[in-house]
Short mmCIF file of C-alpha atoms in Angstrom, two decimals:
data_model
loop_
_atom_site.label_atom_id
_atom_site.label_comp_id
_atom_site.label_asym_id
_atom_site.label_seq_id
_atom_site.Cartn_x
_atom_site.Cartn_y
_atom_site.Cartn_z
CA MET U 1 182.35 90.03 77.09
CA LYS U 2 182.35 86.14 79.96
CA LYS U 3 179.59 83.78 81.02
CA ILE U 4 178.50 86.25 83.61
CA ILE U 5 178.70 88.68 81.74
CA SER U 6 176.62 87.38 78.65
CA VAL U 7 173.96 85.56 80.40
CA LEU U 8 173.15 89.51 83.17
CA LEU U 9 172.51 90.73 79.19
CA VAL U 10 170.32 88.29 77.81
CA ALA U 11 168.06 88.48 80.92
CA ALA U 12 168.08 92.38 80.34
CA MET U 13 166.59 91.36 77.13
CA THR U 14 164.65 88.88 77.88
CA VAL U 15 162.81 90.54 80.40
CA SER U 16 160.10 93.67 79.79
CA MET U 17 160.83 96.59 78.82
CA ALA U 18 158.22 98.99 79.05
CA ALA U 19 158.80 101.91 80.40
CA CYS U 20 158.14 101.72 84.54
CA GLY U 21 156.46 104.58 85.85
CA LYS U 22 152.67 104.53 84.30
CA GLY U 23 150.46 104.05 87.09
CA ASN U 24 147.73 101.36 86.52
CA THR U 25 143.68 102.02 88.20
CA GLN U 26 142.59 98.89 88.36
CA GLY U 27 143.30 96.46 91.88
CA ASN U 28 145.36 93.11 91.96
CA ALA U 29 142.73 90.48 93.16
CA ASN U 30 145.83 89.90 96.07
CA GLN U 31 146.34 94.15 96.77
CA GLU U 32 144.89 93.92 100.64
CA THR U 33 147.06 96.10 102.50
CA GLY U 34 147.21 99.27 100.84
CA THR U 35 143.75 99.96 101.29
CA GLU U 36 141.20 101.82 103.90
CA GLN U 37 140.63 99.11 106.46
CA ALA U 38 136.88 98.92 107.53
CA SER U 39 137.90 100.81 110.54
CA GLY U 40 137.92 103.38 108.90
CA THR U 41 142.54 102.95 108.96
CA THR U 42 145.16 103.27 106.39
CA THR U 43 147.51 101.41 106.79
CA LEU U 44 150.67 101.73 104.30
CA VAL U 45 153.11 98.31 104.56
CA TYR U 46 156.68 99.15 103.45
CA GLY U 47 159.44 96.89 102.03
CA SER U 48 162.48 97.35 104.45
CA GLY U 49 165.42 96.07 105.14
CA ASP U 50 166.36 95.87 108.88
CA TYR U 51 166.85 98.21 111.63
CA THR U 52 169.40 97.10 115.12
CA ARG U 53 168.70 100.92 116.31
CA ILE U 54 166.94 103.81 115.30
CA ASN U 55 169.27 106.09 116.58
CA PRO U 56 169.70 109.66 113.75
CA ALA U 57 172.57 110.81 115.70
CA MET U 58 174.66 108.33 115.04
CA ASP U 59 173.77 106.94 111.96
CA GLU U 60 173.32 108.80 108.67
CA HIS U 61 171.53 106.21 107.11
CA GLY U 62 167.76 105.59 107.52
CA GLU U 63 164.43 105.71 105.74
CA ILE U 64 163.07 105.65 108.97
CA ASN U 65 164.89 108.01 110.23
CA ILE U 66 162.47 111.67 109.11
CA LEU U 67 158.74 109.89 110.05
CA LEU U 68 160.27 109.47 113.15
CA PHE U 69 161.65 113.25 114.02
CA ASN U 70 162.43 116.22 113.14
CA GLY U 71 165.69 118.86 112.18
CA LEU U 72 165.96 122.51 112.16
CA THR U 73 166.18 122.05 109.19
CA ALA U 74 164.02 120.00 105.91
CA HIS U 75 164.73 119.60 101.83
CA ASN U 76 161.56 120.56 99.68
CA GLY U 77 161.43 118.86 96.83
CA ASP U 78 164.17 120.00 95.03
CA ASN U 79 166.24 119.14 97.52
CA GLU U 80 166.45 122.87 99.05
CA VAL U 81 166.63 123.92 102.40
CA ILE U 82 163.19 124.64 104.00
CA PRO U 83 162.53 125.70 107.57
CA SER U 84 160.82 122.61 109.73
CA LEU U 85 162.12 122.25 113.03
CA ALA U 86 164.15 126.26 113.04
CA LYS U 87 160.82 128.67 111.48
CA SER U 88 163.34 131.71 110.81
CA TRP U 89 167.01 132.22 111.11
CA GLU U 90 169.47 134.59 110.64
CA PHE U 91 173.19 134.52 110.03
CA ASP U 92 175.97 136.15 111.69
CA GLU U 93 178.57 136.59 108.26
CA GLU U 94 181.44 138.95 110.87
CA THR U 95 181.17 136.77 114.10
CA ASN U 96 180.75 133.68 111.37
CA THR U 97 177.56 133.25 113.67
CA TYR U 98 174.16 131.47 112.96
CA THR U 99 170.64 132.33 114.09
CA PHE U 100 167.48 130.07 114.49
CA HIS U 101 163.54 130.78 116.10
CA LEU U 102 162.08 127.87 116.77
CA GLU U 103 158.48 126.78 116.09
CA GLU U 104 156.75 127.29 119.75
CA GLY U 105 154.31 124.39 121.39
CA VAL U 106 156.11 121.38 119.22
CA LYS U 107 155.25 117.90 121.20
CA TRP U 108 157.74 115.47 122.33
CA HIS U 109 155.54 112.51 121.63
CA ASP U 110 155.62 111.48 124.98
CA GLY U 111 153.86 115.48 125.62
CA GLU U 112 157.30 116.66 126.56
CA PRO U 113 157.84 120.37 124.86
CA PHE U 114 160.79 121.27 122.93
CA THR U 115 162.68 123.23 123.21
CA ALA U 116 166.27 124.74 122.72
CA ASN U 117 167.87 122.66 124.99
CA ASP U 118 167.20 119.51 123.22
CA VAL U 119 168.97 120.37 120.79
CA LYS U 120 172.26 122.11 121.88
CA PHE U 121 172.27 118.15 123.13
CA THR U 122 172.39 116.84 119.86
CA ILE U 123 174.97 118.53 118.15
CA GLU U 124 177.44 118.64 121.26
CA ALA U 125 176.72 114.78 121.23
CA ILE U 126 177.76 114.57 117.58
CA MET U 127 180.42 116.39 117.93
CA ASP U 128 181.80 114.43 121.14
CA PRO U 129 184.01 112.53 120.01
CA GLU U 130 182.98 109.62 122.76
CA ASN U 131 180.37 109.15 120.53
CA GLY U 132 181.97 108.10 117.88
CA SER U 133 179.74 109.34 115.68
CA GLU U 134 180.12 108.96 112.09
CA ASN U 135 178.52 112.83 111.13
CA ALA U 136 180.45 114.98 113.40
CA PRO U 137 182.19 115.61 110.28
CA ASN U 138 179.85 117.63 109.80
CA PHE U 139 179.53 119.63 112.75
CA GLU U 140 183.19 120.32 113.78
CA ASP U 141 183.87 123.75 112.56
CA VAL U 142 180.68 124.26 115.81
CA GLU U 143 182.86 126.16 118.03
CA GLU U 144 180.56 127.14 119.68
CA ILE U 145 177.24 126.52 120.87
CA THR U 146 173.84 128.72 122.44
CA VAL U 147 170.94 128.87 124.63
CA GLU U 148 169.28 131.86 124.27
CA ASP U 149 165.67 131.77 125.21
CA ASP U 150 164.10 127.88 125.49
CA TYR U 151 163.12 129.01 120.79
CA THR U 152 166.40 130.84 120.34
CA VAL U 153 169.28 128.56 119.51
CA SER U 154 172.80 130.05 118.01
CA PHE U 155 175.75 128.61 116.56
CA ARG U 156 179.14 130.07 116.81
CA LEU U 157 181.96 128.97 113.90
CA SER U 158 184.96 129.01 113.21
CA ALA U 159 184.57 129.17 109.90
CA PRO U 160 182.20 129.77 107.43
CA ASN U 161 180.91 126.56 105.88
CA VAL U 162 177.83 127.03 103.18
CA ALA U 163 176.67 123.55 104.03
CA PHE U 164 175.55 124.54 107.82
CA LEU U 165 172.10 125.02 106.87
CA ASP U 166 172.15 121.38 105.26
CA TYR U 167 173.25 119.51 107.89
CA MET U 168 170.86 121.61 110.64
CA THR U 169 168.16 118.65 108.45
CA MET U 170 169.72 116.25 111.78
CA ALA U 171 167.30 115.11 113.52
CA ILE U 172 166.90 116.29 117.49
CA LEU U 173 166.67 114.75 120.22
CA PRO U 174 165.50 114.94 123.34
CA GLN U 175 168.00 116.42 126.26
CA HIS U 176 165.23 114.67 129.40
CA LEU U 177 165.67 111.37 127.79
CA LEU U 178 169.31 110.82 126.13
CA GLU U 179 171.58 113.44 129.21
CA GLY U 180 173.20 110.37 131.09
CA GLU U 181 173.15 107.94 128.70
CA ASP U 182 175.70 105.69 126.64
CA MET U 183 174.85 107.18 122.84
CA GLN U 184 175.68 104.74 121.05
CA GLU U 185 173.67 101.97 123.62
CA SER U 186 171.16 103.68 125.25
CA ASP U 187 168.11 101.13 124.53
CA PHE U 188 166.35 104.45 124.29
CA PHE U 189 167.31 104.16 119.82
CA ARG U 190 165.24 100.35 120.82
CA HIS U 191 161.35 102.80 121.82
CA PRO U 192 162.78 106.48 119.85
CA ILE U 193 160.66 108.90 120.74
CA GLY U 194 160.47 112.06 118.58
CA THR U 195 159.07 115.67 117.11
CA GLY U 196 157.72 113.85 113.40
CA PRO U 197 154.88 113.10 111.69
CA TYR U 198 154.77 109.19 112.63
CA LYS U 199 155.58 108.46 116.32
CA LEU U 200 156.28 104.51 117.72
CA ALA U 201 153.49 102.28 117.97
CA SER U 202 155.69 99.02 117.85
CA TRP U 203 159.04 96.80 117.14
CA ASP U 204 158.75 92.88 116.54
CA GLU U 205 162.29 92.32 116.50
CA GLY U 206 163.12 90.72 112.41
CA GLN U 207 159.32 91.05 111.22
CA ALA U 208 158.40 95.04 111.45
CA ILE U 209 158.37 98.30 112.49
CA THR U 210 154.92 100.03 113.53
CA LEU U 211 153.49 103.27 112.73
CA GLU U 212 151.26 105.16 113.60
CA LYS U 213 150.96 109.07 113.05
CA ASN U 214 151.40 111.81 115.70
CA GLU U 215 147.97 113.24 116.15
CA ASP U 216 149.11 116.33 117.72
CA TYR U 217 152.58 117.45 115.22
CA PHE U 218 153.27 121.10 114.58
CA LYS U 219 153.24 121.13 110.58
CA GLY U 220 149.71 118.63 110.90
CA ALA U 221 149.12 114.96 110.96
CA ALA U 222 149.37 112.52 107.95
CA ASN U 223 147.00 110.91 105.55
CA ILE U 224 147.78 108.32 106.04
CA ASP U 225 146.66 106.20 109.40
CA GLN U 226 149.78 103.92 109.99
CA ILE U 227 153.22 102.96 108.43
CA ILE U 228 154.66 99.87 108.61
CA PHE U 229 158.12 98.86 107.31
CA LYS U 230 157.86 95.42 107.29
CA ILE U 231 161.46 93.24 107.76
CA VAL U 232 162.76 91.96 104.20
CA THR U 233 165.88 92.03 103.75
CA ASP U 234 166.47 90.37 100.63
CA ASP U 235 165.86 91.70 97.33
CA ASN U 236 164.83 88.25 95.99
CA ALA U 237 161.99 88.15 98.91
CA LYS U 238 160.77 92.04 98.27
CA ALA U 239 159.70 91.08 95.31
CA ILE U 240 157.99 88.40 95.79
CA GLN U 241 156.33 89.79 98.32
CA MET U 242 155.28 93.09 95.91
CA GLU U 243 153.40 90.85 94.19
CA SER U 244 151.34 88.64 96.41
CA GLY U 245 149.93 91.65 98.22
CA GLU U 246 151.42 91.69 101.13
CA LEU U 247 154.25 95.44 100.27
CA ASP U 248 152.28 98.44 99.03
CA LEU U 249 155.58 100.49 98.34
CA ALA U 250 159.37 98.68 97.57
CA LEU U 251 163.03 99.43 95.77
CA LEU U 252 163.28 96.59 94.09
CA THR U 253 166.32 95.55 91.69
CA PRO U 254 166.41 96.58 88.07
CA LYS U 255 165.31 93.39 86.93
CA ASP U 256 162.46 92.94 90.09
CA ALA U 257 161.25 96.35 88.80
CA LYS U 258 160.67 96.14 85.13
CA THR U 259 158.27 92.96 85.65
CA PHE U 260 155.62 94.97 87.36
CA ALA U 261 155.40 97.74 84.31
CA ASP U 262 152.73 95.69 82.74
CA LYS U 263 150.64 94.87 85.84
CA ASP U 264 147.35 95.79 86.97
CA GLY U 265 147.56 98.17 90.32
CA TYR U 266 151.21 99.12 90.44
CA THR U 267 153.27 101.85 89.73
CA CYS U 268 156.21 101.96 88.77
CA TYR U 269 158.71 105.22 89.68
CA ASP U 270 162.24 105.21 88.05
CA MET U 271 163.84 107.81 90.47
CA LYS U 272 167.01 109.79 89.43
CA THR U 273 169.83 108.77 93.07
CA SER U 274 173.33 110.79 93.36
CA ASP U 275 173.48 107.36 94.26
CA TYR U 276 177.49 105.82 93.33
CA ARG U 277 178.41 102.57 94.04
CA GLY U 278 182.35 101.27 93.26
CA ILE U 279 185.75 99.19 94.99
CA MET U 280 186.32 100.92 97.71
CA TYR U 281 190.21 100.29 98.64
CA ASN U 282 191.15 99.81 102.44
CA PHE U 283 194.15 101.40 102.61
CA ASN U 284 195.75 100.16 106.30
CA ASN U 285 195.96 96.48 104.18
CA GLU U 286 199.16 96.18 103.15
CA TYR U 287 198.19 94.62 100.17
CA TRP U 288 197.62 98.29 99.52
CA THR U 289 200.40 99.59 100.39
CA GLU U 290 202.52 97.75 98.46
CA ASN U 291 200.20 97.39 95.44
CA LYS U 292 198.15 100.95 95.05
CA ASP U 293 200.34 101.41 91.53
CA ILE U 294 198.13 99.05 90.28
CA ILE U 295 195.01 101.01 90.83
CA PRO U 296 194.89 103.13 87.86
CA ALA U 297 195.24 99.54 85.51
CA ILE U 298 192.15 98.18 88.16
CA ASN U 299 189.67 101.52 87.06
CA TYR U 300 190.57 101.00 82.71
CA ALA U 301 190.06 97.73 83.52
CA ILE U 302 186.18 97.90 83.83
CA ASP U 303 183.44 98.17 81.26
CA ARG U 304 181.71 100.31 82.76
CA GLU U 305 178.74 100.73 80.44
CA ALA U 306 178.59 96.84 79.83
CA ILE U 307 177.56 96.91 84.04
CA VAL U 308 174.98 99.44 83.59
CA GLU U 309 172.83 97.72 80.13
CA ALA U 310 173.59 94.51 82.05
CA VAL U 311 173.29 94.67 85.85
CA LEU U 312 171.25 98.20 85.92
CA LEU U 313 169.06 97.29 82.50
CA GLY U 314 170.57 101.02 82.09
CA GLU U 315 168.75 102.53 85.12
CA GLY U 316 171.87 104.21 85.67
CA MET U 317 175.33 105.59 84.24
CA ALA U 318 178.03 105.31 83.86
CA ALA U 319 180.81 106.50 86.85
CA TYR U 320 184.35 108.53 86.98
CA GLY U 321 183.97 110.74 90.51
CA PRO U 322 181.75 111.51 93.97
CA LEU U 323 179.30 114.88 92.57
CA GLN U 324 177.43 113.72 89.20
CA ARG U 325 174.59 114.34 89.90
CA ASN U 326 175.54 117.99 91.24
CA ILE U 327 176.10 121.37 89.88
CA TYR U 328 180.03 121.63 90.98
CA ASN U 329 180.82 117.96 88.52
CA ASN U 330 184.11 118.27 86.68
CA GLU U 331 183.83 116.93 83.46
CA ASP U 332 186.67 117.40 82.30
CA VAL U 333 188.28 114.72 84.58
CA GLU U 334 189.93 111.49 84.13
CA HIS U 335 186.95 108.81 83.41
CA TYR U 336 188.99 105.29 83.26
CA ASP U 337 187.27 104.94 80.25
CA TYR U 338 187.36 101.03 79.72
CA ASN U 339 190.27 100.36 77.88
CA PRO U 340 192.06 97.10 78.98
CA GLU U 341 195.06 97.00 76.61
CA LYS U 342 196.01 100.49 78.76
CA SER U 343 195.32 98.33 81.54
CA LYS U 344 197.69 96.01 80.92
CA GLU U 345 199.76 98.93 80.09
CA ILE U 346 200.29 100.41 83.24
CA LEU U 347 200.65 96.44 85.31
CA GLU U 348 203.13 96.38 82.80
CA SER U 349 205.03 99.30 83.61
CA VAL U 350 205.39 99.07 87.37
CA GLY U 351 206.93 95.48 86.65
CA CYS U 352 204.46 93.26 86.66
CA GLU U 353 204.80 90.28 84.18
CA MET U 354 201.93 87.43 82.60
CA GLY U 355 201.97 84.19 84.47
CA ASP U 356 201.71 80.64 82.63
CA ASP U 357 197.53 81.12 84.22
CA GLY U 358 196.58 84.20 82.91
CA PHE U 359 197.25 86.50 85.41
CA TYR U 360 199.92 88.96 86.50
CA TYR U 361 202.76 88.44 89.69
CA ARG U 362 204.99 90.93 90.97
CA ASP U 363 208.29 89.67 93.10
CA GLY U 364 206.66 86.27 92.46
CA GLU U 365 203.23 87.15 93.88
CA LYS U 366 200.03 87.09 91.86
CA ILE U 367 197.46 90.35 91.80
CA SER U 368 194.65 89.90 93.52
CA PHE U 369 192.18 90.49 96.23
CA VAL U 370 189.06 90.31 97.56
CA LEU U 371 186.00 92.49 97.49
CA SER U 372 183.48 91.47 99.74
CA VAL U 373 180.01 92.79 99.29
CA GLY U 374 177.50 93.74 102.02
CA ALA U 375 174.62 90.24 102.35
CA GLY U 376 171.23 91.22 100.97
CA ASP U 377 172.17 93.49 97.82
CA GLN U 378 172.24 91.52 94.49
CA VAL U 379 172.06 94.45 92.58
CA ARG U 380 175.95 95.16 94.45
CA LEU U 381 176.85 91.12 94.33
CA ASP U 382 175.49 91.69 90.88
CA ILE U 383 178.16 94.53 90.01
CA ALA U 384 181.00 93.55 92.28
CA GLN U 385 180.29 89.86 89.94
CA ALA U 386 180.49 91.72 86.61
CA ALA U 387 183.58 93.47 88.01
CA ALA U 388 185.40 91.09 88.91
CA GLN U 389 184.58 88.89 85.14
CA GLN U 390 186.20 91.58 83.40
CA LEU U 391 189.72 92.36 85.80
CA GLY U 392 190.35 88.93 85.58
CA GLU U 393 190.59 89.59 81.97
CA VAL U 394 192.81 91.81 82.19
CA GLY U 395 194.90 89.53 84.45
CA ILE U 396 194.02 90.43 87.30
CA GLU U 397 192.34 87.96 90.38
CA CYS U 398 189.54 89.86 92.10
CA LYS U 399 187.18 87.03 94.47
CA VAL U 400 184.51 88.35 95.66
CA GLU U 401 182.98 87.16 98.97
CA VAL U 402 179.54 88.15 101.45
CA PRO U 403 180.90 88.01 105.68
CA THR U 404 178.77 87.46 107.48
CA GLU U 405 180.16 90.89 108.94
CA VAL U 406 182.18 93.85 107.07
CA ASP U 407 185.13 94.28 108.88
CA TRP U 408 186.20 97.43 108.07
CA SER U 409 189.44 97.56 109.10
CA GLY U 410 190.94 94.24 108.00
CA GLN U 411 188.98 93.10 104.40
CA MET U 412 190.76 93.61 101.35
CA ALA U 413 187.84 96.29 99.01
CA TYR U 414 184.46 97.36 99.34
CA LEU U 415 181.64 97.22 96.66
CA ILE U 416 181.12 101.17 98.28
CA GLY U 417 177.45 102.70 97.98
CA TRP U 418 177.32 107.05 98.60
CA GLY U 419 176.89 109.30 97.17
CA SER U 420 174.48 112.89 98.44
CA PRO U 421 171.53 115.61 95.84
CA PHE U 422 172.64 118.23 99.17
CA ASP U 423 175.30 120.17 99.14
CA ALA U 424 178.37 118.95 97.46
CA ASP U 425 180.53 119.21 100.98
CA ASP U 426 178.05 116.88 102.25
CA HIS U 427 179.69 112.85 101.52
CA THR U 428 181.72 114.38 99.95
CA TYR U 429 184.76 116.12 103.18
CA LYS U 430 183.79 113.62 105.13
CA VAL U 431 183.98 111.18 103.21
CA PHE U 432 187.55 111.70 101.55
CA GLY U 433 188.54 114.08 103.43
CA THR U 434 191.50 112.77 106.17
CA GLY U 435 190.38 111.27 108.98
CA LYS U 436 187.11 111.90 109.03
CA GLY U 437 184.03 109.70 110.33
CA ALA U 438 183.06 108.54 107.19
CA ASN U 439 186.15 107.97 105.52
CA TYR U 440 186.19 103.75 105.43
CA SER U 441 188.73 103.65 103.05
CA SER U 442 191.03 105.38 105.38
CA TYR U 443 192.82 107.46 102.46
CA SER U 444 194.88 110.24 102.97
CA ASN U 445 195.73 113.43 99.94
CA THR U 446 197.43 116.51 101.82
CA LEU U 447 195.31 118.48 97.59
CA VAL U 448 192.49 116.47 98.39
CA ASP U 449 192.06 117.65 102.01
CA GLN U 450 192.59 121.66 101.06
CA TYR U 451 190.80 121.31 98.27
CA LEU U 452 187.35 120.96 100.05
CA THR U 453 188.65 123.04 103.14
CA GLU U 454 188.65 125.68 100.26
CA ALA U 455 185.23 125.11 99.35
CA ARG U 456 183.15 124.41 102.47
CA GLU U 457 183.70 127.03 103.42
CA SER U 458 183.45 129.48 100.83
CA ASP U 459 179.80 130.52 99.69
CA ASP U 460 181.56 132.04 96.38
CA THR U 461 180.86 130.26 93.50
CA GLU U 462 183.46 130.49 91.09
CA VAL U 463 185.96 130.10 94.08
CA ARG U 464 183.88 126.10 95.01
CA ALA U 465 183.38 125.46 91.28
CA LYS U 466 187.22 126.03 91.71
CA ALA U 467 188.21 123.85 94.53
CA TYR U 468 185.81 121.18 93.29
CA ALA U 469 186.78 121.35 90.59
CA LYS U 470 190.85 120.96 92.48
CA PHE U 471 189.03 118.09 94.23
CA GLN U 472 188.26 115.67 91.26
CA GLU U 473 191.21 116.38 89.48
CA GLU U 474 193.00 115.17 91.92
CA LEU U 475 191.49 112.48 93.03
CA ALA U 476 191.35 111.22 89.69
CA LYS U 477 195.68 111.30 89.98
CA ASP U 478 195.68 109.75 93.24
CA PRO U 479 192.02 107.45 93.38
CA ALA U 480 190.21 106.03 96.55
CA TYR U 481 188.95 104.40 94.73
CA THR U 482 187.02 102.90 91.36
CA PHE U 483 183.43 104.33 90.56
CA ILE U 484 181.50 102.30 88.58
CA CYS U 485 178.40 103.80 88.54
CA TYR U 486 175.54 105.13 89.91
CA ILE U 487 172.33 104.30 90.61
CA ASP U 488 168.75 104.98 90.21
CA ALA U 489 165.59 104.28 92.36
CA ASN U 490 163.15 101.74 91.22
CA TYR U 491 160.77 102.07 93.25
CA VAL U 492 157.35 100.04 93.10
CA ALA U 493 154.49 101.36 94.24
CA LYS U 494 151.01 100.36 94.53
CA SER U 495 148.26 102.15 92.35
CA ASN U 496 146.18 103.40 95.02
CA ILE U 497 148.98 105.71 96.22
CA SER U 498 149.04 108.72 96.04
CA GLY U 499 151.45 111.51 96.29
CA ILE U 500 154.70 110.15 95.37
CA ASN U 501 156.79 112.88 93.89
CA ALA U 502 159.16 111.06 91.41
CA ASP U 503 160.48 113.76 89.70
CA THR U 504 162.91 114.37 93.06
CA VAL U 505 166.57 113.12 93.06
CA MET U 506 167.05 110.67 95.94
CA GLY U 507 170.12 109.69 98.05
CA HIS U 508 172.46 107.24 98.71
CA HIS U 509 170.90 103.60 99.60
CA GLY U 510 167.75 105.66 97.40
CA VAL U 511 166.34 107.18 100.35
CA GLY U 512 164.51 110.02 100.58
CA ILE U 513 161.52 108.73 99.09
CA PHE U 514 159.55 109.70 102.29
CA TRP U 515 159.36 113.21 102.24
CA ASN U 516 156.02 115.17 101.56
CA VAL U 517 155.09 111.21 102.94
CA THR U 518 152.45 113.29 105.54
CA GLU U 519 151.04 114.54 102.24
CA TRP U 520 150.69 110.89 100.75
CA GLU U 521 147.04 109.75 100.85
CA ILE U 522 145.42 105.36 99.40
CA THR U 523 142.50 105.90 97.71
CA ASN U 524 140.35 102.89 97.26
#
């Protein structure tokens, strides 16, 4: 390894390696936020990324969504589907129809009643191609939505979709406030009204989003009175503000999280996730039309274990596919284990020749691409830089850039993150399926489409296992990504916060920690 990996490994060894997860109970002199105030009000301050809008129907990601909204279903700590706005449901196999029976007496935060019309409105808005929702593939097999009465709604599907109950965790939006509105641009998404355990109190743009508990929440009021999403977009700043006591809870980098392992007053939660990182290739870019055959060489050039140890300090695992945290993972596919010599063999087999500068050339053009990384994510940047160094060692030039705005259609490659702890259909069908809403790489493979469709349309575990095994085999033969690693979620909280479930497998971006937030408590 050259300088970057060597430096990172030294850093890993010098940071405290004490087990992160023990709860020290002595107070910190700066801890004044996550406490019961003199008035008896409890406040939790969470270190959050920034939000330009809160729009769960159009945007998949958003830790704040589960606090403001509910779906018909929800997930428990084992990521199993449980009732939420729907108290029960049944499925008619002959007609592929789900019928949901809704909770009665549920109120929107503005006091208006929640009804089945809101459900129909929300899902139809997501399905409308004019609205451009990245969640649309989840509901593409819905043929008809019928409101039978205020508290009964049915969905007739064109084909079985075993993940449908998982997808009905989708936040339901109020028809009376959004009907006729632009589902991308409406001011509602800066002033959201939901049915969830917390409601919006104020939004100071770029600074903080303040939520107050919903005293009329249909499942019972939360214990913590106020939750503040303090906007801290820089990873280093999060750690500093956690140390100073400005934050009560934050998702930190592995390196920063370990510095809190032995600090009094803090508890570290090292949580497993389904969240992977990899190099996503933009197949709309002409470069990959001409050079797609070098992607296997890139795959073999990446020393994943070295990156896990150096960048993640061991808090993760090497990645070879999108389903490694799922029951349908196929361990027998090609892992593309680190093999720089094989990488060079592949390059030379497709007509590349080593130049005097140490890089390969084909037809006079250097084998070189730009890898873009989203701003503010230090771990992604470190992964990208380590991967670029490793690629350089075999003769592939990779230049890392952090654009001010991601150009999804024009960029060459991106350090992507995906992964779901729920049904295997999630983050596969819409990510790798041709033309689907979250397929930002414009990847297309007829066999991949076929196997993913077969898997989603069967509730037979053997049929699904075979289909997903074939999907993973084909994805390895024709890679959409260079998979690099799965990342653990390293949360740090003040020790006077109780109720956080450390055993729940988190989703993409470490999302999911608030699944049982109504049960959390803050004690002096």
